[in-house]
Amino acid sequence: QKIRDDILHIMHRHKIKEVKGTWMEEWHQKLHNNTTPDDVPICEAYIGFLENGGNGDVYWRVLSDAGITRERLESFDRPIVCEPEDFPDKREGLISDFRDYLRVLKSVHSGTDLQTAASACNSVINQNNDLKSKLGYVLSQAGMNSSDPESARAFIQCAVDARAILHDTGAFNSTQDDGRQARDCLYLDAALESQIR
């Protein structure tokens, strides 16, 4: 709900109208309909676009670096087909607000990325009780941001252990399903690494 509310607050605060056929409105509709982890690099790309004076090349480079193509943007249930708009007179305020919004998106989607990656690796996880246990703990605590040093230490240690066990399974070298299992395990490894950070 916060994702839905905050994008509207930003638009209203900066007097950006909800007008069909604009990039901001298309992204707003996507966020309202179905926010996904893709929204993190979309937000980063828009911030980069604004920070570079409305440079569309920066927008597309940030998206490309995250593996998001024009075709991907156009394939969403609520597609994003327009180029982003620059608001030179509102740029500084928008950059500040979208940096805050990026933190909200990351806090919501960091656990989602991990959950999605873990689901894709179920067959590997279910074959190793130690991995299942460690990963289960990490999943249960992801996004909690505990201020207790002991809890934080236990969380990080379980994530580190889960990565080591995952590496030991040999799944990264699997050619099963044309290498799909290996790729899924690499995504899980990356998601665990991001939890450690």
Short mmCIF file of C-alpha atoms in Angstrom, two decimals:
data_model
loop_
_atom_site.label_atom_id
_atom_site.label_comp_id
_atom_site.label_asym_id
_atom_site.label_seq_id
_atom_site.Cartn_x
_atom_site.Cartn_y
_atom_site.Cartn_z
CA GLN A 1 0.00 0.00 0.00
CA LYS A 2 2.85 2.40 0.80
CA ILE A 3 4.19 1.95 -2.74
CA ARG A 4 0.82 2.96 -4.15
CA ASP A 5 0.37 5.89 -1.80
CA ASP A 6 3.88 7.30 -2.08
CA ILE A 7 3.96 7.53 -5.90
CA LEU A 8 0.72 9.53 -5.77
CA HIS A 9 2.10 11.77 -3.02
CA ILE A 10 5.18 12.51 -5.15
CA MET A 11 3.06 13.29 -8.20
CA HIS A 12 0.70 15.54 -6.24
CA ARG A 13 3.49 17.28 -4.30
CA HIS A 14 5.18 18.23 -7.57
CA LYS A 15 1.89 18.94 -9.36
CA ILE A 16 2.48 16.22 -11.94
CA LYS A 17 -0.92 15.43 -13.40
CA GLU A 18 -2.20 11.91 -13.86
CA VAL A 19 -2.34 12.20 -17.64
CA LYS A 20 -2.66 9.15 -19.88
CA GLY A 21 0.13 8.83 -22.43
CA THR A 22 2.94 9.99 -20.13
CA TRP A 23 5.77 7.94 -18.68
CA MET A 24 4.98 8.94 -15.09
CA GLU A 25 1.33 7.93 -15.43
CA GLU A 26 2.24 4.62 -17.09
CA TRP A 27 4.68 3.73 -14.30
CA HIS A 28 2.16 4.91 -11.70
CA GLN A 29 -0.46 2.57 -13.23
CA LYS A 30 2.02 -0.33 -13.25
CA LEU A 31 2.87 0.32 -9.60
CA HIS A 32 -0.82 0.40 -8.65
CA ASN A 33 -1.63 -2.74 -10.62
CA ASN A 34 1.38 -4.94 -9.81
CA THR A 35 4.63 -3.71 -8.31
CA THR A 36 7.52 -6.08 -9.02
CA PRO A 37 11.27 -6.14 -8.37
CA ASP A 38 11.65 -4.52 -11.83
CA ASP A 39 10.39 -1.30 -10.24
CA VAL A 40 13.70 -0.92 -8.35
CA PRO A 41 15.85 -0.46 -11.49
CA ILE A 42 13.05 1.54 -13.16
CA CYS A 43 13.24 3.98 -10.25
CA GLU A 44 17.05 3.98 -10.38
CA ALA A 45 16.90 4.69 -14.12
CA TYR A 46 14.52 7.61 -13.62
CA ILE A 47 16.75 9.06 -10.88
CA GLY A 48 19.76 8.73 -13.21
CA PHE A 49 17.75 10.38 -15.99
CA LEU A 50 16.92 13.35 -13.73
CA GLU A 51 20.44 13.62 -12.28
CA ASN A 52 21.81 13.91 -15.81
CA GLY A 53 19.52 16.70 -16.93
CA GLY A 54 16.88 14.49 -18.54
CA ASN A 55 19.33 12.35 -20.49
CA GLY A 56 17.40 9.45 -22.03
CA ASP A 57 20.61 7.54 -22.76
CA VAL A 58 21.30 7.31 -19.01
CA TYR A 59 17.76 6.03 -18.40
CA TRP A 60 18.17 3.25 -20.98
CA ARG A 61 21.70 2.37 -19.86
CA VAL A 62 20.60 1.88 -16.23
CA LEU A 63 17.70 -0.30 -17.37
CA SER A 64 19.95 -2.27 -19.72
CA ASP A 65 22.50 -2.85 -16.94
CA ALA A 66 19.64 -4.37 -14.91
CA GLY A 67 18.60 -6.59 -17.82
CA ILE A 68 15.42 -4.62 -18.60
CA THR A 69 14.68 -3.97 -22.26
CA ARG A 70 12.13 -1.78 -23.99
CA GLU A 71 10.26 -4.99 -24.85
CA ARG A 72 10.14 -5.94 -21.16
CA LEU A 73 8.67 -2.55 -20.22
CA GLU A 74 6.08 -2.92 -22.97
CA SER A 75 5.15 -6.45 -21.83
CA PHE A 76 3.84 -5.47 -18.38
CA ASP A 77 0.09 -5.79 -17.73
CA ARG A 78 0.23 -2.00 -17.49
CA PRO A 79 2.90 -1.34 -20.14
CA ILE A 80 5.42 1.48 -20.03
CA VAL A 81 5.81 2.66 -23.63
CA CYS A 82 6.53 6.38 -23.25
CA GLU A 83 9.92 7.97 -22.72
CA PRO A 84 10.41 9.55 -19.27
CA GLU A 85 9.67 13.26 -18.93
CA ASP A 86 12.05 15.80 -17.50
CA PHE A 87 10.80 18.55 -15.20
CA PRO A 88 13.77 20.97 -15.00
CA ASP A 89 12.06 23.26 -12.49
CA LYS A 90 11.18 20.31 -10.20
CA ARG A 91 14.28 18.19 -10.76
CA GLU A 92 15.99 18.56 -7.35
CA GLY A 93 12.79 17.84 -5.41
CA LEU A 94 11.97 14.86 -7.61
CA ILE A 95 15.47 13.42 -7.21
CA SER A 96 15.16 13.68 -3.43
CA ASP A 97 11.65 12.20 -3.34
CA PHE A 98 12.53 9.34 -5.70
CA ARG A 99 15.63 8.45 -3.67
CA ASP A 100 13.32 8.05 -0.67
CA TYR A 101 10.87 6.11 -2.82
CA LEU A 102 13.70 3.84 -4.00
CA ARG A 103 14.34 2.88 -0.36
CA VAL A 104 10.67 1.90 -0.01
CA LEU A 105 10.81 -0.18 -3.20
CA LYS A 106 14.01 -1.90 -2.10
CA SER A 107 12.63 -2.68 1.36
CA VAL A 108 9.52 -4.26 -0.16
CA HIS A 109 11.22 -6.14 -2.98
CA SER A 110 14.41 -7.39 -1.33
CA GLY A 111 12.45 -10.19 0.33
CA THR A 112 10.44 -10.79 -2.84
CA ASP A 113 13.59 -11.38 -4.90
CA LEU A 114 14.84 -13.89 -2.35
CA GLN A 115 11.47 -15.65 -2.13
CA THR A 116 11.17 -15.88 -5.92
CA ALA A 117 14.73 -17.17 -6.27
CA ALA A 118 14.23 -19.74 -3.51
CA SER A 119 10.99 -20.98 -5.09
CA ALA A 120 12.77 -21.52 -8.40
CA CYS A 121 15.38 -23.68 -6.62
CA ASN A 122 12.98 -25.83 -4.61
CA SER A 123 14.25 -29.12 -6.04
CA VAL A 124 17.84 -28.34 -4.94
CA ILE A 125 16.76 -26.96 -1.56
CA ASN A 126 14.54 -29.94 -0.76
CA GLN A 127 17.44 -32.34 -1.30
CA ASN A 128 19.52 -30.74 1.47
CA ASN A 129 18.03 -30.37 4.97
CA ASP A 130 20.82 -28.07 6.17
CA LEU A 131 20.28 -25.72 3.22
CA LYS A 132 16.52 -25.90 3.75
CA SER A 133 16.92 -24.96 7.43
CA LYS A 134 19.36 -22.08 6.87
CA LEU A 135 17.40 -20.68 3.96
CA GLY A 136 14.13 -21.03 5.88
CA TYR A 137 15.55 -18.87 8.66
CA VAL A 138 16.81 -16.24 6.19
CA LEU A 139 13.41 -16.15 4.45
CA SER A 140 11.57 -15.78 7.75
CA GLN A 141 13.76 -12.86 8.82
CA ALA A 142 14.28 -11.06 5.46
CA GLY A 143 13.21 -7.44 5.57
CA MET A 144 12.90 -7.36 9.37
CA ASN A 145 15.90 -5.00 9.79
CA SER A 146 16.52 -6.01 13.38
CA SER A 147 18.39 -3.48 15.52
CA ASP A 148 19.51 -6.27 17.85
CA PRO A 149 23.16 -7.09 17.03
CA GLU A 150 22.79 -10.79 17.94
CA SER A 151 19.76 -11.24 15.65
CA ALA A 152 21.53 -9.41 12.83
CA ARG A 153 24.63 -11.58 13.31
CA ALA A 154 22.55 -14.79 13.27
CA PHE A 155 20.75 -13.65 10.11
CA ILE A 156 23.98 -12.84 8.28
CA GLN A 157 25.61 -16.09 9.40
CA CYS A 158 22.66 -18.15 8.14
CA ALA A 159 22.75 -16.32 4.79
CA VAL A 160 26.52 -16.93 4.49
CA ASP A 161 26.08 -20.60 5.46
CA ALA A 162 23.21 -21.04 2.99
CA ARG A 163 25.40 -19.65 0.18
CA ALA A 164 28.27 -22.02 1.10
CA ILE A 165 25.95 -25.05 1.20
CA LEU A 166 24.37 -24.01 -2.12
CA HIS A 167 27.84 -23.84 -3.68
CA ASP A 168 28.68 -27.28 -2.27
CA THR A 169 25.60 -28.90 -3.86
CA GLY A 170 27.18 -28.63 -7.30
CA ALA A 171 23.96 -27.14 -8.68
CA PHE A 172 25.90 -24.32 -10.35
CA ASN A 173 27.40 -26.89 -12.72
CA SER A 174 24.11 -28.59 -13.52
CA THR A 175 23.20 -28.97 -17.18
CA GLN A 176 19.69 -30.08 -16.23
CA ASP A 177 16.93 -28.27 -18.17
CA ASP A 178 19.50 -26.65 -20.50
CA GLY A 179 21.26 -25.07 -17.53
CA ARG A 180 18.09 -23.59 -16.04
CA GLN A 181 18.75 -25.11 -12.60
CA ALA A 182 22.27 -23.65 -12.59
CA ARG A 183 20.92 -20.21 -13.57
CA ASP A 184 18.18 -20.35 -10.91
CA CYS A 185 20.78 -21.26 -8.28
CA LEU A 186 22.96 -18.35 -9.38
CA TYR A 187 19.96 -16.02 -8.89
CA LEU A 188 19.39 -17.47 -5.43
CA ASP A 189 23.07 -16.99 -4.61
CA ALA A 190 22.85 -13.34 -5.73
CA ALA A 191 19.66 -12.81 -3.70
CA LEU A 192 21.34 -14.26 -0.59
CA GLU A 193 24.38 -12.06 -1.18
CA SER A 194 22.15 -8.97 -1.35
CA GLN A 195 20.62 -9.96 2.02
CA ILE A 196 24.11 -10.04 3.55
CA ARG A 197 24.75 -6.49 2.37
#
